[in-house]
Amino acid sequence: LLATAAAVSFGAAAASAQTVGFSQIGSESGWRAAETTLTRQQAEERGIDLKFSDAQQRQENQISAMRSFIAQGVDAILLAPVVATGWDSVLEEAQEAEIPVVLLDRQVDSSEDLYLTAVGSDLVHEGEVAGQWLVDNVGDEECRVVELQGTTGSSPAIKRKQGFENAIEGSDNIEIVRSQTGDFTRTGGKEVMESFLQAEDGGGNICALFAHNDDMAIGAIQAMKEAGVNPGEDVKVVSIDGVPDIFRAMADGDANATVELTPNMAGPAFDALNAYWEDGTTPPKFIQTESRLYTQEDDPEAEYEARKDLGY
Ligand code: GZL
């Protein structure tokens, strides 16, 4: 019976083996590495032939990869767009070639007619959850906040900043006093935090750090320790992604809160593509993934263990 089932499933996969080109931003963060791992796993399980391209966070590399996929005549393209602008031409070329494009984890300013759907979280809401955590944990004390922004011009950097500002708007005692991009990397977060510490009396004037992703927060935690500042205590640390190492930092008392972003964007993407390939079903233009706040009260050790082998 098992042999028959295997033969049937293999036959089915072989019969409809689809080729998908994946234009991935790079591996700037643990979260991005996990997204890549899960996308490869999902493709394997579904019998999809995945063509992968790592753009090293450069838009021109993403565009040339997409043009190569179009020339190969792939059945679909996955695109995680490093920035929000500059995609119209290549998206129009894909449309002319009748190749559906699915956006992963970031959005573009192009017309939604130019892509099949976008899978991702509500990025503004993530910033609001992070900001609300700080409002709830600062009370009435004066709180000078430093902000590590994501990649300049990317939809998460724009939207998470907006959400955080929405949340603190009604709290006159909370103010963002310095804000700069760390490009979503640990190195970027460390280097920019070093400059923030020097500019803010060695950190004595800083009440909290809001980092647009955990990797920048982890780099900033290293900078604080090297400067003799106690992260998680002297400076509250709130960020976004939910990578294993932020739970390790929480367990050590070095970080306070993170907003989890699921790295499994490919599951909903491949589901939408299967429906489209089978009978032309068009999905909604935005397929939203869920976010959740985690703090030191949520057993960070257990959360670390649950995530440490998922390919981050
Ligand atoms: C957000 C995603 C971001 C992650 C970062 O949806 O695009 O990109 O938060 C990654 O870790 O660099």
mmCIF file of C-alpha atoms and ligand atoms in Angstrom, residues 25 27-32 35 57 80-82 104-107 119-121 123 126 150-151 154-157 160 183-185 212-215 240-241 243 261-262 265, ligand 1:
data_model
loop_
_atom_site.group_PDB
_atom_site.id
_atom_site.type_symbol
_atom_site.label_atom_id
_atom_site.label_comp_id
_atom_site.label_asym_id
_atom_site.label_seq_id
_atom_site.Cartn_x
_atom_site.Cartn_y
_atom_site.Cartn_z
ATOM 1 C CA ILE A 25 17.304 39.635 -0.690
ATOM 2 C CA SER A 27 21.122 36.541 4.366
ATOM 3 C CA GLU A 28 21.386 39.804 6.333
ATOM 4 C CA SER A 29 19.549 38.401 9.338
ATOM 5 C CA GLY A 30 18.803 35.128 11.076
ATOM 6 C CA TRP A 31 15.176 35.618 10.161
ATOM 7 C CA ARG A 32 16.013 35.828 6.449
ATOM 8 C CA GLU A 35 12.820 32.100 5.502
ATOM 9 C CA GLN A 57 20.818 43.066 -0.485
ATOM 10 C CA ALA A 80 11.329 39.463 -1.388
ATOM 11 C CA PRO A 81 11.824 43.099 -2.487
ATOM 12 C CA VAL A 82 14.769 44.725 -0.707
ATOM 13 C CA LEU A 104 7.340 37.670 0.300
ATOM 14 C CA ASP A 105 7.677 39.570 3.593
ATOM 15 C CA ARG A 106 8.005 43.051 2.111
ATOM 16 C CA GLN A 107 5.783 45.125 -0.169
ATOM 17 C CA VAL A 119 2.439 37.346 1.706
ATOM 18 C CA GLY A 120 3.552 39.148 4.834
ATOM 19 C CA SER A 121 2.803 40.535 8.258
ATOM 20 C CA LEU A 123 4.350 45.747 9.500
ATOM 21 C CA GLU A 126 4.352 45.163 14.549
ATOM 22 C CA GLY A 150 15.889 48.597 8.966
ATOM 23 C CA THR A 151 17.143 48.962 5.391
ATOM 24 C CA SER A 154 12.298 49.044 2.656
ATOM 25 C CA SER A 155 8.636 48.627 3.568
ATOM 26 C CA PRO A 156 9.417 47.173 7.036
ATOM 27 C CA ALA A 157 11.668 50.110 7.928
ATOM 28 C CA ARG A 160 7.573 49.667 11.636
ATOM 29 C CA ASP A 183 20.494 47.809 7.618
ATOM 30 C CA PHE A 184 18.909 44.859 9.503
ATOM 31 C CA THR A 185 22.334 43.374 10.351
ATOM 32 C CA HIS A 212 13.399 47.117 13.641
ATOM 33 C CA ASN A 213 14.768 43.555 13.874
ATOM 34 C CA ASP A 214 16.304 41.279 16.504
ATOM 35 C CA ASP A 215 19.651 40.994 14.713
ATOM 36 C CA ILE A 240 10.912 42.372 16.059
ATOM 37 C CA ASP A 241 11.342 38.913 14.435
ATOM 38 C CA VAL A 243 14.787 34.702 16.254
ATOM 39 C CA LEU A 261 7.399 37.347 12.555
ATOM 40 C CA THR A 262 6.797 33.896 11.106
ATOM 41 C CA MET A 265 5.997 32.919 4.055
HETATM 42 C C1 GZL B 1 10.168 41.841 7.568
HETATM 43 C C2 GZL B 1 11.419 41.372 6.841
HETATM 44 C C3 GZL B 1 12.668 41.849 7.556
HETATM 45 C C4 GZL B 1 12.980 41.132 8.861
HETATM 46 C C5 GZL B 1 14.466 41.279 8.924
HETATM 47 O O1 GZL B 1 9.010 41.377 6.936
HETATM 48 O O2 GZL B 1 11.415 41.878 5.510
HETATM 49 O O3 GZL B 1 13.811 41.622 6.709
HETATM 50 O O4 GZL B 1 12.330 41.700 9.973
HETATM 51 C C6 GZL B 1 14.858 41.004 7.489
HETATM 52 O O5 GZL B 1 15.106 40.406 9.825
HETATM 53 O O6 GZL B 1 16.086 41.576 7.178
#
